[in-house]
Amino acid sequence: MATSEKKIPVTVLTGFLGSGKTTLLNRILTEQHGKRIAVIENEFGEIGIDQALVINADEEVFEMNNGCICCTVRGDLIRILGNLVRRKDKFDHVLVETTGMADPSPVAQTFFVDDEIGSQFQLDGIVTMVDARHVSLHIDESDECKEQIAFGDVIIINKTDLVTPEEADRVERRIRSMNALARVQRAVKGQVPIESVLDVGGFDLGRALKQKPAFLEPEYPFEWGGVYALQPGQASLVLGDGPDASMDVALVPVDSADEAGLKAGAETAVRFWSRSPSRRVSGNALAAGNTHFQLDFTKEKGRKAYPLSVPREGLYALFTEHGPEEYALRVEDPAGGFLKCRAERPFGAGHSHDETVASVGIHLEGDVDQHRLNAWLSKVLQEQGTDIFRMKGILAIAGQKNRYVFQGVHMLFDGQPDKPWGKTPRANDLVFIGRNLDREALTEGFRKCLK
Amino acid sequence: MSQVKKKKGAGPRLHLVDAWTLEAAEYPRSLDWSADGELVALGAADGSLRFLDSARGTLLRTKSSGGGLTCVRWNPRQRLLAAASEDGACRVWQGSGELVAELPGKGGGWVEHVAWSPDGERLAIASGRTARVFTPSGEPVLETEAHPSTVTGLEWSPRGDALATICYGGVHLWPLVEGSPARHLPWKGSLISLAWSPDGEVIACGSQDCSVHFWRLGSGKDSEMTGYPAKPRELAWSKDSRLLATSGGAAICVWRFEGDGPEGTKPLLLKGHEDLLTALDFGGEALTLASGSKDRDVLLWRPGVTPKPVGLARMKDEVVLLRFSPDGRRLAAADATGHLEVWRVAEARVG
């Protein structure tokens, strides 16, 4: 038998025309990073670097005759990678650039479906570049843009110098709400550390485990939280005009003006949202306590002020359905001065712009029954495989000492046992990224797989 | 494999007698014997092309190309070698080393396939979605329309009156006779290998989805043979057109075109390799089949006579190429390290 060698990592670079793919590609090819890179690109003549192996290819997507309707692969990649592998001493990384309007599924699926390619190459990650200024429009208008964001292991928001920091924040929040698993980076002229692009480990199941904190990030019904030091009868929440006719907010006392305080406050606030909000118009007070409020803007334009009613002097966190920049939101003292926000952070919003593409994260403690899980997953994938772009999970399977890690692309998936649970409490984390996902049905379905 | 060596008295035995070896030290991509059997050409992934004296393995000359070589083929009548390259051209060389012509592929992409017509008067090359036909001196004769996807194989009809090309979606037949329409044999799948039966009746293709598809040209009837564990990249017809040997697993699957078969019949499964097949070739009048595998072994078979291998040799690494000399008396094999070996095929006395 020939000895099995280390697989060659492949990075897929996707993004709309004008997002800055070529700039990044040129940087990767010219910078000293010690890697020899073979590039498979789809357009002629852009790059002329001597030391790099550059192959031009037309994207040839075709369906596999395996009864799986969404199973498309890139025929040109199978052919070219099959040839390239014979020169594997000449390079140690492959970079595939897709056309601007490409759906990333066929590229990703190629590595799952074709045994020859899968045995020699390892899909390291999908890097999606977006243009900070135009991406919102692209998300609204194009399925391909949604898919590129949903598939990304790394999403680079490029050209942030062309937008205000608030706009960049908004774009980042929107992207995170669609794809909770990706690492989102900001860049100007494609300036990101090369290793953050070439060594992603997005399809490395062991690595997915290390990135667990991202998996566990719960979703909140609000996008932002900020801590203020308030005194009774002294401050008001002031808003300008914003995109929606109403916004939900809550005020919660917290212990500290830091991350921990905000997180604890957020957990309290989340419970308020399970009940109906109390309606408020400009001038009505917002009391810190046990409910959340719906600010109704339908009859009010321009400046709106809501006195913040607190029982005693202290730290309070304000949680808002939308980001503060969308409504020019601030807290004012009676003289009209701005109160300083002592700590703030964005929260992954579950509702977020009513995106059709979103992430659903499920965390459940306990053991799952393997047979029930298989039956449920096959049903979910059969019925919604075309709408589920990516899926990752770490499972505690009843009777197994080791964690089971898996990931999938549409209907295809791949899993393996990982390290033992040991003393760690056994729990399951599952994340779906897809279109029109029913969070409750997925969570309920998964819950039924528990022992 | 030891039982193959030790077992005696069961039918024919063939010995592979060492003739010579060569270390090309580069991944070999294509190998061919000249029509007179005197020269061997070896094209490698680094773009090197070696002309070797087939009697002793003497390196006569080396040529290099700007890109890896994909396919080298000798003209069936004269000492002219066509060598297709990833640098976007196919070069035609005299056996003596002079360059006769440099034929450009369409659009500068890789030239991946070449085939001489049986009379040696035409040379077809494929690059990207287009196939072109030239005279041996490089005069253009024909250019096909663009195919729906990259051409993944091409071959001449045994009579030389048509060219077959494959790509995603089926086989295209391009008649070289004026006024005849092109023909399309549709199949919704990506075809990856092509072999025209020597009698001209059947076109067989391997498909990406681990099946073999074939068309009977007379009736237009087509059939699909499924169940392969891997892609059937290698196809080899016996000279009498009755046996089609196919790869796509560790066992060689041989379909018999006899009676109403192979439809509705079980294929012969020749088991001897321990890993996926990588090369197949039929040689000589005795219908000897040679097979190479990732397991490094080269096995010889007489498929109609016994289901057991009748000869064995072992390479240093995965076998990549196998090719019988035109008279079937010698066999050349190359492995992934660039080790090339040429044997004489000798009948052994039984007992």
Coordinates of N, CA and C in Angstrom, one line a residue, chain B residues 102-230:
Chain B
E102 N 3.7 23.0 -34.0 CA 3.2 23.3 -32.6 C 1.8 23.7 -32.8
L103 N 0.9 22.9 -32.3 CA -0.6 23.1 -32.5 C -1.2 23.7 -31.3
P104 N -1.8 24.9 -31.5 CA -2.4 25.6 -30.3 C -3.8 25.0 -30.0
G105 N -4.0 24.8 -28.7 CA -5.4 24.5 -28.3 C -6.2 25.8 -28.3
K106 N -7.5 25.6 -28.3 CA -8.4 26.8 -28.3 C -8.3 27.5 -27.0
G107 N -8.0 28.8 -27.1 CA -8.0 29.7 -25.9 C -6.9 29.6 -24.9
G108 N -5.8 28.8 -25.3 CA -4.6 28.8 -24.5 C -4.7 27.9 -23.3
G109 N -5.8 27.2 -23.1 CA -6.0 26.3 -21.9 C -5.2 25.0 -22.1
W110 N -5.2 24.2 -21.1 CA -4.5 22.9 -21.2 C -4.9 22.1 -22.4
V111 N -4.0 21.5 -23.1 CA -4.4 20.5 -24.1 C -4.3 19.2 -23.3
E112 N -5.4 18.5 -23.2 CA -5.4 17.3 -22.3 C -5.5 16.0 -23.0
H113 N -5.9 16.0 -24.3 CA -6.1 14.8 -25.0 C -5.6 14.9 -26.4
V114 N -5.0 13.8 -26.9 CA -4.7 13.8 -28.4 C -5.0 12.4 -28.9
A115 N -5.3 12.3 -30.2 CA -5.5 11.0 -30.8 C -5.1 11.1 -32.3
W116 N -4.4 10.2 -32.8 CA -4.1 10.1 -34.2 C -5.2 9.3 -34.9
S117 N -5.6 9.7 -36.1 CA -6.5 8.8 -36.8 C -5.8 7.5 -37.2
P118 N -6.5 6.4 -37.5 CA -5.9 5.1 -37.7 C -4.9 5.2 -38.9
D119 N -5.2 6.0 -39.9 CA -4.2 6.1 -41.0 C -3.1 7.0 -40.8
G120 N -3.1 7.7 -39.6 CA -2.0 8.6 -39.3 C -2.0 9.9 -40.0
E121 N -3.1 10.2 -40.7 CA -3.1 11.4 -41.5 C -3.8 12.6 -40.8
R122 N -4.4 12.3 -39.7 CA -5.1 13.4 -38.9 C -4.7 13.2 -37.5
L123 N -4.6 14.4 -36.8 CA -4.4 14.4 -35.4 C -5.4 15.3 -34.7
A124 N -6.1 14.7 -33.8 CA -7.1 15.5 -33.0 C -6.6 15.9 -31.7
I125 N -6.9 17.1 -31.2 CA -6.5 17.5 -29.9 C -7.7 18.2 -29.2
A126 N -7.7 18.1 -27.9 CA -8.8 18.7 -27.2 C -8.2 19.6 -26.1
S127 N -8.8 20.8 -26.1 CA -8.5 21.7 -25.0 C -9.7 22.5 -24.7
G128 N -10.0 22.7 -23.4 CA -11.2 23.4 -23.0 C -12.4 22.7 -23.6
R129 N -13.3 23.5 -24.2 CA -14.5 22.9 -24.7 C -14.5 22.6 -26.2
T130 N -13.3 22.6 -26.7 CA -13.2 22.5 -28.2 C -12.2 21.4 -28.6
A131 N -12.5 20.7 -29.7 CA -11.5 19.8 -30.2 C -11.1 20.3 -31.6
R132 N -9.8 20.2 -32.0 CA -9.4 20.6 -33.3 C -8.7 19.4 -34.0
V133 N -8.8 19.4 -35.3 CA -8.1 18.4 -36.1 C -7.1 19.0 -37.0
F134 N -5.9 18.4 -37.1 CA -4.9 19.0 -37.9 C -4.3 17.8 -38.8
T135 N -3.5 18.2 -39.8 CA -2.7 17.3 -40.5 C -1.4 17.1 -39.7
P136 N -0.6 16.0 -40.0 CA 0.6 15.8 -39.2 C 1.5 17.0 -39.2
S137 N 1.5 17.8 -40.3 CA 2.4 18.9 -40.4 C 1.8 20.2 -39.8
G138 N 0.6 20.1 -39.3 CA 0.0 21.2 -38.6 C -1.0 22.1 -39.3
E139 N -1.5 21.6 -40.5 CA -2.5 22.3 -41.2 C -3.9 22.1 -40.5
P140 N -4.6 23.1 -40.2 CA -5.9 22.9 -39.6 C -6.9 22.3 -40.5
V141 N -7.7 21.3 -40.0 CA -8.7 20.6 -40.9 C -10.1 20.9 -40.4
L142 N -10.2 20.9 -39.1 CA -11.6 21.0 -38.5 C -11.5 21.5 -37.1
E143 N -12.5 22.3 -36.7 CA -12.7 22.7 -35.3 C -14.1 22.4 -34.9
T144 N -14.3 21.7 -33.8 CA -15.7 21.4 -33.4 C -16.3 22.7 -32.8
E145 N -17.6 22.7 -32.8 CA -18.3 23.7 -32.0 C -17.9 23.5 -30.5
A146 N -18.1 24.6 -29.7 CA -17.8 24.5 -28.3 C -18.8 23.5 -27.7
H147 N -18.2 22.6 -26.9 CA -19.0 21.6 -26.2 C -19.7 22.3 -25.0
P148 N -20.7 21.7 -24.4 CA -21.3 22.3 -23.2 C -20.3 22.4 -22.0
S149 N -19.3 21.5 -21.9 CA -18.4 21.6 -20.8 C -17.0 21.1 -21.4
T150 N -16.0 21.1 -20.6 CA -14.7 20.7 -21.0 C -14.7 19.3 -21.6
V151 N -14.0 19.2 -22.7 CA -13.9 17.9 -23.3 C -13.0 17.0 -22.5
T152 N -13.5 15.8 -22.1 CA -12.7 15.0 -21.1 C -12.2 13.7 -21.8
G153 N -12.3 13.6 -23.1 CA -11.7 12.5 -23.8 C -12.0 12.6 -25.3
L154 N -11.2 12.0 -26.1 CA -11.5 11.9 -27.5 C -10.9 10.7 -28.2
E155 N -11.5 10.1 -29.2 CA -11.0 9.0 -29.9 C -11.6 8.9 -31.3
W156 N -10.7 8.3 -32.2 CA -11.2 8.2 -33.6 C -12.0 6.9 -33.7
S157 N -12.9 6.8 -34.6 CA -13.5 5.6 -35.0 C -12.5 4.7 -35.6
P158 N -12.6 3.4 -35.4 CA -11.6 2.5 -36.0 C -11.4 2.6 -37.5
R159 N -12.5 3.1 -38.2 CA -12.3 3.3 -39.6 C -11.8 4.7 -39.9
G160 N -11.7 5.5 -38.9 CA -11.1 6.9 -39.1 C -12.1 7.9 -39.8
D161 N -13.4 7.5 -39.8 CA -14.3 8.5 -40.5 C -15.0 9.4 -39.5
A162 N -14.8 9.2 -38.2 CA -15.4 10.1 -37.3 C -14.6 10.2 -36.0
L163 N -14.8 11.3 -35.3 CA -14.1 11.6 -34.1 C -15.2 11.6 -33.0
A164 N -14.9 10.9 -31.9 CA -15.8 10.9 -30.7 C -15.2 11.8 -29.6
T165 N -16.0 12.6 -29.0 CA -15.5 13.4 -27.9 C -16.6 13.2 -26.8
I166 N -16.1 13.3 -25.5 CA -17.0 13.2 -24.4 C -16.9 14.4 -23.5
C167 N -17.9 14.7 -22.8 CA -17.9 15.8 -21.8 C -19.1 15.6 -20.9
Y168 N -19.5 16.5 -20.1 CA -20.8 16.4 -19.3 C -21.9 16.4 -20.3
G169 N -22.8 15.4 -20.2 CA -24.0 15.4 -21.0 C -23.9 14.4 -22.2
G170 N -22.8 13.6 -22.3 CA -22.8 12.6 -23.3 C -21.6 12.6 -24.3
V171 N -21.8 11.8 -25.4 CA -20.8 11.6 -26.4 C -21.2 12.4 -27.6
H172 N -20.2 13.1 -28.2 CA -20.5 13.8 -29.5 C -19.7 13.1 -30.6
L173 N -20.3 12.8 -31.7 CA -19.7 12.2 -32.8 C -19.5 13.2 -34.0
W174 N -18.3 13.4 -34.4 CA -18.0 14.4 -35.4 C -17.6 13.7 -36.7
P175 N -18.4 13.6 -37.7 CA -18.0 12.9 -38.9 C -17.0 13.7 -39.7
L176 N -16.0 13.0 -40.3 CA -15.0 13.7 -41.1 C -15.4 13.8 -42.5
V177 N -16.6 13.1 -42.8 CA -17.1 13.1 -44.2 C -18.0 14.3 -44.4
E178 N -17.7 15.0 -45.5 CA -18.4 16.2 -45.8 C -19.9 16.0 -45.8
G179 N -20.7 16.9 -45.2 CA -22.1 16.8 -45.3 C -22.8 15.9 -44.2
S180 N -22.0 15.1 -43.5 CA -22.7 14.2 -42.5 C -22.9 15.1 -41.3
P181 N -24.1 14.9 -40.7 CA -24.3 15.7 -39.5 C -23.6 15.2 -38.2
A182 N -23.3 16.0 -37.3 CA -22.8 15.6 -36.0 C -23.9 14.8 -35.3
R183 N -23.4 13.9 -34.4 CA -24.4 13.1 -33.7 C -24.1 13.2 -32.2
H184 N -25.2 13.2 -31.4 CA -25.0 13.4 -30.0 C -25.7 12.2 -29.3
L185 N -24.9 11.5 -28.4 CA -25.4 10.4 -27.7 C -25.6 10.9 -26.2
P186 N -26.8 11.2 -25.9 CA -27.0 11.9 -24.6 C -26.9 11.0 -23.4
W187 N -26.4 11.6 -22.3 CA -26.4 10.9 -21.0 C -26.2 12.0 -20.0
K188 N -27.1 12.0 -19.0 CA -27.1 13.1 -18.0 C -26.1 12.7 -17.0
G189 N -24.8 13.0 -17.3 CA -23.8 12.7 -16.3 C -22.5 13.2 -16.9
S190 N -21.4 13.2 -16.0 CA -20.1 13.6 -16.5 C -19.3 12.4 -16.9
L191 N -19.0 12.4 -18.2 CA -18.2 11.2 -18.7 C -16.7 11.5 -18.5
I192 N -16.0 10.5 -18.1 CA -14.5 10.8 -17.8 C -13.6 9.9 -18.5
S193 N -14.1 8.8 -19.2 CA -13.2 8.0 -20.0 C -14.0 7.4 -21.2
L194 N -13.3 7.1 -22.2 CA -13.9 6.7 -23.5 C -13.1 5.6 -24.2
A195 N -13.8 4.6 -24.7 CA -13.1 3.6 -25.4 C -14.0 3.0 -26.5
W196 N -13.5 3.1 -27.8 CA -14.3 2.7 -28.9 C -13.9 1.3 -29.2
S197 N -14.9 0.3 -29.3 CA -14.5 -1.1 -29.6 C -13.8 -1.2 -30.9
P198 N -12.8 -2.1 -31.0 CA -12.1 -2.2 -32.3 C -12.9 -2.5 -33.5
D199 N -14.1 -3.1 -33.3 CA -14.9 -3.4 -34.5 C -15.8 -2.1 -34.8
G200 N -15.7 -1.1 -34.0 CA -16.5 0.1 -34.3 C -17.9 0.1 -33.9
E201 N -18.4 -0.9 -33.2 CA -19.8 -1.1 -32.9 C -20.2 -0.4 -31.6
V202 N -19.3 -0.3 -30.7 CA -19.7 0.1 -29.3 C -18.8 1.2 -28.8
I203 N -19.4 2.3 -28.2 CA -18.6 3.3 -27.5 C -18.9 3.1 -26.0
A204 N -17.8 2.9 -25.3 CA -18.0 2.7 -23.8 C -17.4 3.9 -23.1
C205 N -18.1 4.3 -22.1 CA -17.6 5.5 -21.3 C -17.7 5.2 -19.8
G206 N -16.7 5.7 -19.1 CA -16.8 5.7 -17.6 C -17.4 7.0 -17.2
S207 N -18.2 7.0 -16.1 CA -18.8 8.2 -15.6 C -18.4 8.6 -14.2
Q208 N -18.4 9.9 -14.0 CA -18.1 10.4 -12.6 C -18.9 9.7 -11.5
D209 N -20.2 9.4 -11.8 CA -21.0 8.8 -10.8 C -20.8 7.3 -10.7
C210 N -19.6 6.8 -10.9 CA -19.3 5.4 -10.7 C -20.1 4.4 -11.5
S211 N -20.2 4.7 -12.7 CA -20.9 3.7 -13.6 C -20.2 3.7 -14.9
V212 N -20.5 2.7 -15.7 CA -20.0 2.6 -17.1 C -21.2 2.7 -18.0
H213 N -21.2 3.5 -19.0 CA -22.3 3.6 -19.9 C -21.8 3.2 -21.3
F214 N -22.6 2.5 -22.1 CA -22.2 2.3 -23.5 C -23.3 2.4 -24.4
W215 N -22.9 2.7 -25.6 CA -23.9 2.9 -26.7 C -23.5 1.9 -27.9
R216 N -24.6 1.2 -28.4 CA -24.4 0.4 -29.6 C -24.7 1.3 -30.8
L217 N -23.7 1.6 -31.6 CA -23.9 2.6 -32.6 C -24.9 2.2 -33.7
G218 N -25.0 0.9 -34.0 CA -25.9 0.5 -35.0 C -27.3 0.8 -34.6
S219 N -27.7 0.3 -33.5 CA -29.1 0.4 -33.0 C -29.4 1.7 -32.3
G220 N -28.3 2.3 -31.8 CA -28.5 3.5 -31.0 C -28.8 3.2 -29.5
K221 N -29.0 1.9 -29.2 CA -29.3 1.5 -27.9 C -28.2 1.8 -26.9
D222 N -28.6 2.2 -25.7 CA -27.6 2.5 -24.7 C -27.9 1.7 -23.4
S223 N -26.9 1.5 -22.6 CA -27.0 0.7 -21.4 C -26.1 1.3 -20.3
E224 N -26.5 1.2 -19.1 CA -25.7 1.7 -18.0 C -25.4 0.5 -17.0
M225 N -24.1 0.4 -16.7 CA -23.7 -0.6 -15.8 C -23.3 0.1 -14.5
T226 N -24.0 -0.2 -13.4 CA -23.7 0.6 -12.1 C -23.1 -0.4 -11.1
G227 N -22.8 0.2 -9.9 CA -22.4 -0.6 -8.8 C -20.9 -0.6 -8.6
Y228 N -20.2 0.3 -9.3 CA -18.8 0.4 -9.1 C -18.5 1.1 -7.8
P229 N -17.5 0.7 -7.0 CA -17.2 1.4 -5.8 C -16.5 2.7 -6.1
A230 N -15.8 2.8 -7.2 CA -15.0 4.1 -7.5 C -15.3 4.4 -9.0

